[in-house]
Short mmCIF file of C-alpha atoms in Angstrom, two decimals:
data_model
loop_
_atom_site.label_atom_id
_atom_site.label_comp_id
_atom_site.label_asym_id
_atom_site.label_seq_id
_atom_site.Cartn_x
_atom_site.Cartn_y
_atom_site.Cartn_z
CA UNK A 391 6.89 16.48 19.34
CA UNK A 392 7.64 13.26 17.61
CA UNK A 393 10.65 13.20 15.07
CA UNK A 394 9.67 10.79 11.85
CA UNK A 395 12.41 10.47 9.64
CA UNK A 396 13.34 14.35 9.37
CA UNK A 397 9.86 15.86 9.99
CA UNK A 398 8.37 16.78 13.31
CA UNK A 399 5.36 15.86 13.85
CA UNK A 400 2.77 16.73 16.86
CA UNK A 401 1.83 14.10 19.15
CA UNK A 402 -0.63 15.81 21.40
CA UNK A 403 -4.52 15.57 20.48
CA UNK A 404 -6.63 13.21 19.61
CA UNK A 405 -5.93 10.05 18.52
CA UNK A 406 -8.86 8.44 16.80
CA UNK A 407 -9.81 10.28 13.97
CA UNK A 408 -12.35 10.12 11.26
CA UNK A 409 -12.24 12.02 7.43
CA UNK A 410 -14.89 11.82 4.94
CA UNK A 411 -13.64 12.85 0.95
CA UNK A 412 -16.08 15.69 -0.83
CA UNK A 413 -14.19 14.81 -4.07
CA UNK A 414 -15.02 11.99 -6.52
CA UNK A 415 -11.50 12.82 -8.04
CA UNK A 416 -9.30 9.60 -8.02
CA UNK A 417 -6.54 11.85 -7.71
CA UNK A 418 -7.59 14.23 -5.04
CA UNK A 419 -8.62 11.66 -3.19
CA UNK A 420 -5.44 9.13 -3.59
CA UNK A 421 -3.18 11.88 -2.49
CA UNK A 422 -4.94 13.10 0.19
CA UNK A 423 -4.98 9.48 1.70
CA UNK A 424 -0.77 9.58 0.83
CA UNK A 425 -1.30 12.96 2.93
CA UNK A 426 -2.83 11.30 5.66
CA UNK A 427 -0.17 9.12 6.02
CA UNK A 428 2.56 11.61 6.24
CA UNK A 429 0.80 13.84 8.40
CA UNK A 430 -1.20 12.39 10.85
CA UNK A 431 0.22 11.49 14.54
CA UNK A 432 1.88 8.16 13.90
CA UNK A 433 0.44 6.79 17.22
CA UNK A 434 -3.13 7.75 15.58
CA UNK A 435 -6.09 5.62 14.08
CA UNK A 436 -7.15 7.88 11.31
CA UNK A 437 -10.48 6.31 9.18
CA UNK A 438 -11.00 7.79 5.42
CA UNK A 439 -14.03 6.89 3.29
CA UNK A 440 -13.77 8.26 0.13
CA UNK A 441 -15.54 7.32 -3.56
CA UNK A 442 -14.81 7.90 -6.96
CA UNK A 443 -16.16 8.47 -10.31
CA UNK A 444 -15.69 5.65 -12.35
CA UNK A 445 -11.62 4.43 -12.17
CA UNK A 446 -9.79 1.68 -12.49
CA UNK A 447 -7.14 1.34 -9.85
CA UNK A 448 -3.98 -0.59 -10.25
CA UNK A 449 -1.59 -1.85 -7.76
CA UNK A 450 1.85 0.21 -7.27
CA UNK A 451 3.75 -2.70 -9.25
CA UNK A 452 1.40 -3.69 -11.69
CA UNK A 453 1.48 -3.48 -16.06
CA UNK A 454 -1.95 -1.40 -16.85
CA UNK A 455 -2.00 -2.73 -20.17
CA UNK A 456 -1.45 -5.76 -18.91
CA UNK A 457 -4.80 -5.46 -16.47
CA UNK A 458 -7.05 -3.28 -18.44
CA UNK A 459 -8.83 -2.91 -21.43
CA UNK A 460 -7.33 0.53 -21.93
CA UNK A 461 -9.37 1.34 -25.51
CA UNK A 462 -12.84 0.73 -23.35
CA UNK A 463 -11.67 2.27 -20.82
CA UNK A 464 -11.60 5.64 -22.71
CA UNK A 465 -14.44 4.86 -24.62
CA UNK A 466 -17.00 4.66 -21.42
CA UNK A 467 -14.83 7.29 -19.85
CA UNK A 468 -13.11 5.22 -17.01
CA UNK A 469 -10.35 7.07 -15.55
CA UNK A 470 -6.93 4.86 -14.96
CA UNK A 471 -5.00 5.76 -11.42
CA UNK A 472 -2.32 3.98 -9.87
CA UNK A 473 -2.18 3.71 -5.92
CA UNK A 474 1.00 3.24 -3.60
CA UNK A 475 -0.20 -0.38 -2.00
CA UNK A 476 0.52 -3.50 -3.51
CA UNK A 477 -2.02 -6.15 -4.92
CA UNK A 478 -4.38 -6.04 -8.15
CA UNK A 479 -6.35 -3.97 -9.96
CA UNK A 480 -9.71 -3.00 -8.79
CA UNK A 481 -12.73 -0.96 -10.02
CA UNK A 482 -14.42 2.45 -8.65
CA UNK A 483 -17.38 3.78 -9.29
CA UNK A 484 -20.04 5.71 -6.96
CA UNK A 485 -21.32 2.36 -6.45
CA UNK A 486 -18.27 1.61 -4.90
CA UNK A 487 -17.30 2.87 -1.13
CA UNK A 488 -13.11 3.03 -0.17
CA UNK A 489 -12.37 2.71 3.15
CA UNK A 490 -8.92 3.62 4.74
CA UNK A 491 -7.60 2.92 8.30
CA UNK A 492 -3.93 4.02 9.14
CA UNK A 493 -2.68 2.80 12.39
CA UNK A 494 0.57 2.31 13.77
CA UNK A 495 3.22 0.29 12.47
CA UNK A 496 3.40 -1.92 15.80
CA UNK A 497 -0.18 -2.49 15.35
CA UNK A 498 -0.87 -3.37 11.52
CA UNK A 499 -1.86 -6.89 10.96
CA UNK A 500 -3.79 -7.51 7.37
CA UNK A 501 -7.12 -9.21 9.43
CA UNK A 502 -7.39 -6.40 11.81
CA UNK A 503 -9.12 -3.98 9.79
CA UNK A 504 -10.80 -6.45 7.37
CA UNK A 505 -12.44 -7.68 10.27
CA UNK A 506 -13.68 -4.32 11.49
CA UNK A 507 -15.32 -3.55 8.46
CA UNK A 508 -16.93 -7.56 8.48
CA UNK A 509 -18.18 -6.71 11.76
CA UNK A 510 -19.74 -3.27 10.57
CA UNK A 511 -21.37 -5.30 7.93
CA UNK A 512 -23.21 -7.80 10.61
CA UNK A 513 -24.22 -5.39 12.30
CA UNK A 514 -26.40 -4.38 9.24
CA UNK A 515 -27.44 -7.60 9.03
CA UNK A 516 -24.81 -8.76 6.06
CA UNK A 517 -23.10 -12.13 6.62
CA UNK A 518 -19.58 -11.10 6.16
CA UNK A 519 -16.62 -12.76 6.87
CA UNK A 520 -12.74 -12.25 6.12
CA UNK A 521 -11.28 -14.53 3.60
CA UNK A 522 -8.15 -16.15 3.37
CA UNK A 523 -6.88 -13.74 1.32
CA UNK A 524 -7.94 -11.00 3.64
CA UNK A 525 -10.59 -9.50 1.57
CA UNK A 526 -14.22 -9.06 3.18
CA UNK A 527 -16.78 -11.74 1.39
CA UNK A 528 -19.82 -12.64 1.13
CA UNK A 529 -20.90 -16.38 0.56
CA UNK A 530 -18.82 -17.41 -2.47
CA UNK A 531 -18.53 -13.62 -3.06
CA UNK A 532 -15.85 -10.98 -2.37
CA UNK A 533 -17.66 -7.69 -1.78
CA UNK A 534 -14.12 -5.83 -1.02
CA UNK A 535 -10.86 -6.26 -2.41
CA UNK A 536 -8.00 -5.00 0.26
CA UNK A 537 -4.14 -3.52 0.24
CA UNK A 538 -1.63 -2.16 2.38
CA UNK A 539 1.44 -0.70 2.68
CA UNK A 540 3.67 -0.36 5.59
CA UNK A 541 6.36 2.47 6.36
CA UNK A 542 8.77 2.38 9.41
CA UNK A 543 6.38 4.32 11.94
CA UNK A 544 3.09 3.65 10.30
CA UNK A 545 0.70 1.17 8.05
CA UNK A 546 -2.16 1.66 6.61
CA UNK A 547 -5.11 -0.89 5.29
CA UNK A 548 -7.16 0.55 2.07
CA UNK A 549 -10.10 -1.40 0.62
CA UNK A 550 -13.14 -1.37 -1.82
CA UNK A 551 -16.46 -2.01 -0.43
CA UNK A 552 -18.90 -2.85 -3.71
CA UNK A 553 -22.76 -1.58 -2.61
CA UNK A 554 -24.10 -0.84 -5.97
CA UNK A 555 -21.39 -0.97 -8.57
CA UNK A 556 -21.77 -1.13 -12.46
CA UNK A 557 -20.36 -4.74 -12.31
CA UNK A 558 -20.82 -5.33 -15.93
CA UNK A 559 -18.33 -2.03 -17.23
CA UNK A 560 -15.88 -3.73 -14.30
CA UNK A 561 -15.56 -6.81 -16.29
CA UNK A 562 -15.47 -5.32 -19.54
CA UNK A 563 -12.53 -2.91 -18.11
CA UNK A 564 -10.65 -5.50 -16.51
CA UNK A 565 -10.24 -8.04 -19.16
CA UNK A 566 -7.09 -6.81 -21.11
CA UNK A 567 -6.67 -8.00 -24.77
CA UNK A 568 -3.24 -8.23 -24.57
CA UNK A 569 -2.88 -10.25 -21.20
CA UNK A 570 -1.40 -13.68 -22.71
CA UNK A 571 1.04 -11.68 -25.04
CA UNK A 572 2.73 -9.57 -22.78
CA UNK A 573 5.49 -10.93 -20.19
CA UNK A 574 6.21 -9.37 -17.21
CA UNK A 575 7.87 -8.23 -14.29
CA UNK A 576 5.34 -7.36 -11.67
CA UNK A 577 2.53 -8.28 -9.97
CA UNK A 578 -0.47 -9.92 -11.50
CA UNK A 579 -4.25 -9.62 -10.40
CA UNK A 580 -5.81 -12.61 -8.78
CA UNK A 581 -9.33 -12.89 -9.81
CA UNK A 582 -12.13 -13.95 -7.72
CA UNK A 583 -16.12 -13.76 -7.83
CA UNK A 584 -17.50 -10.15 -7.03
CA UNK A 585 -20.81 -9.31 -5.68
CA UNK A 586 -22.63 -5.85 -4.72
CA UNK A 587 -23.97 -5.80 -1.03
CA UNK A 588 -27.13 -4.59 -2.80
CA UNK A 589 -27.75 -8.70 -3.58
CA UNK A 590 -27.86 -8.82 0.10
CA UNK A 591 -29.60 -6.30 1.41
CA UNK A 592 -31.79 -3.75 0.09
CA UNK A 593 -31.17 -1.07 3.04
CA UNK A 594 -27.38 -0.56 2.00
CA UNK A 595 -25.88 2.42 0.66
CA UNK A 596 -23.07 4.59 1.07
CA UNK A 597 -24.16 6.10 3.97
CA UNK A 598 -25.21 3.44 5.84
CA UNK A 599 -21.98 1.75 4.96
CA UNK A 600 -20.37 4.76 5.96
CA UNK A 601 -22.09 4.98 9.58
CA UNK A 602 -21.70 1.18 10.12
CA UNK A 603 -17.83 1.09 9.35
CA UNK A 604 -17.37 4.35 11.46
CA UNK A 605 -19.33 3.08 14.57
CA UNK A 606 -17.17 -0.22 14.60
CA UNK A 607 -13.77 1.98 13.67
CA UNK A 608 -15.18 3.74 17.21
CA UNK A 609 -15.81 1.04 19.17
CA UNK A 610 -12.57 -0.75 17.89
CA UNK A 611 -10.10 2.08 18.50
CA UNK A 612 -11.49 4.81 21.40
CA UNK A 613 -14.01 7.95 20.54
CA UNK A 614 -13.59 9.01 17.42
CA UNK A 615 -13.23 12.86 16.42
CA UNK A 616 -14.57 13.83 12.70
CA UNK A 617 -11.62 16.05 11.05
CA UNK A 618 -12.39 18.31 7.81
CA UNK A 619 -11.45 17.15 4.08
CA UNK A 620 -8.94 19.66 2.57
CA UNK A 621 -8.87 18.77 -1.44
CA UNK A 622 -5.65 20.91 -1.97
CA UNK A 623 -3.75 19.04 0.86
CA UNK A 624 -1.55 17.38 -1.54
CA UNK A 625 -1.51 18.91 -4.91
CA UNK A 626 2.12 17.97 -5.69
CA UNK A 627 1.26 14.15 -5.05
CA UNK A 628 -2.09 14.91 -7.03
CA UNK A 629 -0.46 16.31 -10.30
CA UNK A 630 2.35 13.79 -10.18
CA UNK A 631 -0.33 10.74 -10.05
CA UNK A 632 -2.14 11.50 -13.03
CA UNK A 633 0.92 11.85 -15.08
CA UNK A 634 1.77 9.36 -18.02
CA UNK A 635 5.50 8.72 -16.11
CA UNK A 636 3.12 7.49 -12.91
CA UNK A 637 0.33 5.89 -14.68
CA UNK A 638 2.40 4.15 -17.07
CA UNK A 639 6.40 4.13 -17.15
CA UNK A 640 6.39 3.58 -13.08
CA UNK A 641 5.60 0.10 -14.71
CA UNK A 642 7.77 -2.61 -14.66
CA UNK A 643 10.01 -4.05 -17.33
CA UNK A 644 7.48 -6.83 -19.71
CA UNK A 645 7.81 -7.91 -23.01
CA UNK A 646 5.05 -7.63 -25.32
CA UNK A 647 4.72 -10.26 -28.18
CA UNK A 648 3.09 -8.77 -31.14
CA UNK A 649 2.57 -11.66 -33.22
CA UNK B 475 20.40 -3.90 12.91
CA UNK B 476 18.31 -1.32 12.56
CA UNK B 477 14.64 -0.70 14.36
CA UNK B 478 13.31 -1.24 10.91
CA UNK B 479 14.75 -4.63 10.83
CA UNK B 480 17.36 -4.71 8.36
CA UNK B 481 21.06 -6.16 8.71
CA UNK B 482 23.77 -4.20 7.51
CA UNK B 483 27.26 -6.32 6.92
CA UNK B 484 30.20 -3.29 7.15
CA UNK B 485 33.02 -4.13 4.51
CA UNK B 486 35.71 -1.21 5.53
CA UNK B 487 33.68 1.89 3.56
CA UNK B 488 31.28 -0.25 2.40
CA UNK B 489 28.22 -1.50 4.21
CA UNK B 490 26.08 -4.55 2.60
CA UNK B 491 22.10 -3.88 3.71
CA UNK B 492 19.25 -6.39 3.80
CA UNK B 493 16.10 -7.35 5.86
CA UNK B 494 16.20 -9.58 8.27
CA UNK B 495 15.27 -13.29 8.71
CA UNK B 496 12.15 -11.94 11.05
CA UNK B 497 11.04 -9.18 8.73
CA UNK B 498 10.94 -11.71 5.94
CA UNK B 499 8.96 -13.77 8.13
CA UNK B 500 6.64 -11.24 8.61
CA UNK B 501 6.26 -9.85 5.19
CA UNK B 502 5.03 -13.06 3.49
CA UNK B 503 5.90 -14.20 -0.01
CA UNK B 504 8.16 -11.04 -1.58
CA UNK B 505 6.39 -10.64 -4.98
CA UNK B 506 8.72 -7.94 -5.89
CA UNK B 507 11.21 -6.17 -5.18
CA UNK B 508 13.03 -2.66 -6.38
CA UNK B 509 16.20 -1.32 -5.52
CA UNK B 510 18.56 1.54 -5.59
CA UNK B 511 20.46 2.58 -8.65
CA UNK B 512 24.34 2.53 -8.58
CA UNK B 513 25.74 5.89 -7.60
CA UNK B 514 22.93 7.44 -6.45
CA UNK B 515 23.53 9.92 -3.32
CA UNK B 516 21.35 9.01 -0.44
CA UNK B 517 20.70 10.34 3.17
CA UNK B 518 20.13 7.92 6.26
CA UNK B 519 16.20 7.64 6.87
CA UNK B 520 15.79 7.74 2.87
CA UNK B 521 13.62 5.62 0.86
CA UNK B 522 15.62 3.01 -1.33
CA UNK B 523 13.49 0.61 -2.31
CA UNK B 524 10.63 -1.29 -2.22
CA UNK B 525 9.46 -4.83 -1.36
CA UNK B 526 5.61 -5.90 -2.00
CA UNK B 527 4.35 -8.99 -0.34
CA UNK B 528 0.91 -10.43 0.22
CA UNK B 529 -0.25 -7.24 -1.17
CA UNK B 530 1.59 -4.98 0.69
CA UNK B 531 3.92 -2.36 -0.17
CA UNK B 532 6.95 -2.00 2.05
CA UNK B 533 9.43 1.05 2.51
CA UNK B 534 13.02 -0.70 2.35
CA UNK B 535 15.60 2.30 4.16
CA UNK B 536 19.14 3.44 4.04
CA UNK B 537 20.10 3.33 7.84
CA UNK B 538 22.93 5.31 6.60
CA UNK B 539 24.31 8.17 4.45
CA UNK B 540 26.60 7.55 1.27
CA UNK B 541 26.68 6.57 -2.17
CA UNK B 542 24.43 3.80 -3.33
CA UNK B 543 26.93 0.83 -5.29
CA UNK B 544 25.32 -1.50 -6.08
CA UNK B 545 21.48 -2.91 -5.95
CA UNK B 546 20.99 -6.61 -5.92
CA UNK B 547 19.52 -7.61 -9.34
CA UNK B 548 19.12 -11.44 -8.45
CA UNK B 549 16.61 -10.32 -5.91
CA UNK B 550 15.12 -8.22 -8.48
CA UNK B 551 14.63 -11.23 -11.12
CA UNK B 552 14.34 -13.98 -8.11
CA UNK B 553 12.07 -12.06 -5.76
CA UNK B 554 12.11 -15.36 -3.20
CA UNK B 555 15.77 -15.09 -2.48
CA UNK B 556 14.53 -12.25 0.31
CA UNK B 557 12.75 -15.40 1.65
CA UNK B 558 14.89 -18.07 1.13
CA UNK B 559 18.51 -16.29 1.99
CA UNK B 560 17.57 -12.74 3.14
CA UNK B 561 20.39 -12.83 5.75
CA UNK B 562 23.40 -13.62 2.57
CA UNK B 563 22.08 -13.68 -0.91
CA UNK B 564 18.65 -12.19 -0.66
CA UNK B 565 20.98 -9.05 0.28
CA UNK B 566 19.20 -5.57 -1.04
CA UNK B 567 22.19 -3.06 -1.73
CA UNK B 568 25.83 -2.31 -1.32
CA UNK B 569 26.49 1.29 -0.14
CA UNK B 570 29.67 3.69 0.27
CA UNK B 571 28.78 5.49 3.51
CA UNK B 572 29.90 8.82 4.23
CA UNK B 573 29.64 9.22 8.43
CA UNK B 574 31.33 6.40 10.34
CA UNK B 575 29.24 7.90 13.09
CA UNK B 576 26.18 6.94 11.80
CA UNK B 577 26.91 3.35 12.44
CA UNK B 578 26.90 3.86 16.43
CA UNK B 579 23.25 4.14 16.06
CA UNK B 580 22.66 1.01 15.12
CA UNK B 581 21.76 -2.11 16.56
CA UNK B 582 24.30 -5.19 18.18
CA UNK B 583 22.85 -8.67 17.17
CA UNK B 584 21.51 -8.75 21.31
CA UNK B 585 19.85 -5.32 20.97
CA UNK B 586 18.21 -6.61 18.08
CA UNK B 587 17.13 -9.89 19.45
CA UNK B 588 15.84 -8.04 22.56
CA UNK B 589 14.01 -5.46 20.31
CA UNK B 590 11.81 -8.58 18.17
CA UNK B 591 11.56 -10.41 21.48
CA UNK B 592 9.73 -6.89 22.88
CA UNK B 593 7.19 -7.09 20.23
CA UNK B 594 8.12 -4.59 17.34
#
């Protein structure tokens, strides 16, 4: 037994592990990743793919109505979720494939895993390279947008892999009316060039994406043993993250000019 | 020192906490940065606070039990003081502990060179 912070946690069993999500909840599926996390054998290299219906995802420190077009949002029903990593706001739909490795904290560097998934890619004949803002890309494209976040014993690497995304609702969703009025604390998205893997190659879809990223995550890290998906592992975390106090006043402090 | 590389300065009952130079170095720019509130009651191993660089979130901890003074608010406002000064004014938070013992578990400055110099 391994004592993290005040929980024990066991240390014998496998140590490469793979989960696949049977939700499209943004909820479900964020706190089952926060579950993974505290759960999982530190020493472990756990791989979760997961999707969801169409969400916008903001970084832990970001302003939503800073980020988002909130009022389109709810008009084409695009759910709002904030995640626990750092970085910008990103789009989900089905389209859209998440990936998650959690490794341990000795081993985290923010290339390792982006490179994995790059590699996957090749190997199904996609040109794709890590940038220098460790996001998986394309050409002049980024095809995945990345974030981490680190604990003492453990770190884990989360990204979005576009396949077949409605690119034109992402843009519309993204493009707040109230950016240039509002001052604030926090981070801001950087904004790059997005493409679908689907302009590269018509073979690609979730599945494949899915088999390509796990075959690399085995060759990278040892033989990999596929663990079940348990929705209710984390129904606390789930029912706290859709609240208004998460979504919106974990924001913060800005200033918004109304002129 | 701690193993999760953060300095702590002891004052008498008080103990000033930070990161240090090397996990500065290692976190990139700090983009923000949140701290404990005054007089909240905290347990070593807890959560205080959290730092976000190159789009990473990272878990800042109390190495010890006590009462939380004060957190920094310049580092709040002037997130690059962790970089800049992280050993003297990027400090994170002032705290009252409770359990003298508490500090024996921590690090000597040659302990905690020997534990970057092993790799962690």
């Amino acid at each position: 037994m391994l004592r993290v912070g005040r929980r024990l946690v066991h240390t014998s069993g496998p140590k490469t592990l793979c989960y696949v999500s049977q939700s499209t909840d943004p909820y479900t599926n964020l706190a089952f990743e926060d579950w993974l996390l505290r759960n999982t054998d530190p020493q472990s290299y756990v791989l979760y793919l997961w999707r969801n219906r169409p969400t916008i995802v903001i970084g832990r420190n970001q302003n939503p109505w800073k980020e988002c077009n909130l009022d389109m949002m709810q008009k084409r029903d695009v759910l709002l979720a904030r995640r626990t990593s750092g970085g910008g706001a990103v789009y989900h739909d089905l389209g859209n494939t998440n990936y998650t490795v959690l490794m341990p904290r000795q081993a985290f560097s923010r290339d390792r895993c982006a490179l994995m998934v790059a590699q996957a890619l090749q190997q199904a004949d996609i040109p794709a390279y890590v940038n220098a803002r460790h996001d998986v890309a394309v050409g002049e494209r980024k095809v995945s947008g990345s974030a981490f976040r680190l604990t003492s014993s453990r770190a884990f690497h989360h990204g979005t892999m576009l396949i077949d995304a409605d690119l034109a609702r992402l843009n519309g969703c993204l493009r707040s009316r109230h950016a240039d009025a509002i001052e604030a604390r926090g981070v801001d998205s950087v904004r790059s060039a997005v493409a679908n893997l689907r302009d590269y190659s018509w073979a690609i879809d979730h599945d494949a994406f899915c088999t390509a990223v796990r075959r690399q995550f085995d060759a990278s890290f040892g033989p990999v043993h596929d663990m079940p998906f348990d929705a209710a592992a984390n129904t606390e975390m789930k029912d706290r993250i859709r609240t208004w106090d998460w979504l919106f006043a974990q924001t913060p402090d800005f200033v918004h000019r109304l002129d | 020192y701690t193993e999760s590389h953060e300095w702590v300065r002891i004052d008498g009952d008080t103990a000033t906490i930070g990161v240090t130079d090397y996990a500065q170095n290692a976190l990139g720019d700090v983009v923000y940065v949140e701290v404990p509130e005054a007089n909240t009651e905290v347990e070593a191993e807890d959560v205080v606070g959290i730092v976000e660089s190159v789009k990473s979130t990272s878990d800042i901890y109390s190495p010890l039990s006590g009462t939380i003074i004060e957190g920094n608010a310049n580092v709040v406002a002037n997130t690059k003081l962790v970089n800049k000064s992280p050993e003297a004014d990027g400090w994170l938070f002032k705290i009252k502990f409770s359990d003298k013992e508490q500090l024996d578990a921590l690090l000597d400055a040659t302990k905690y060179k020997q534990l970057i110099e092993d790799g962690h």
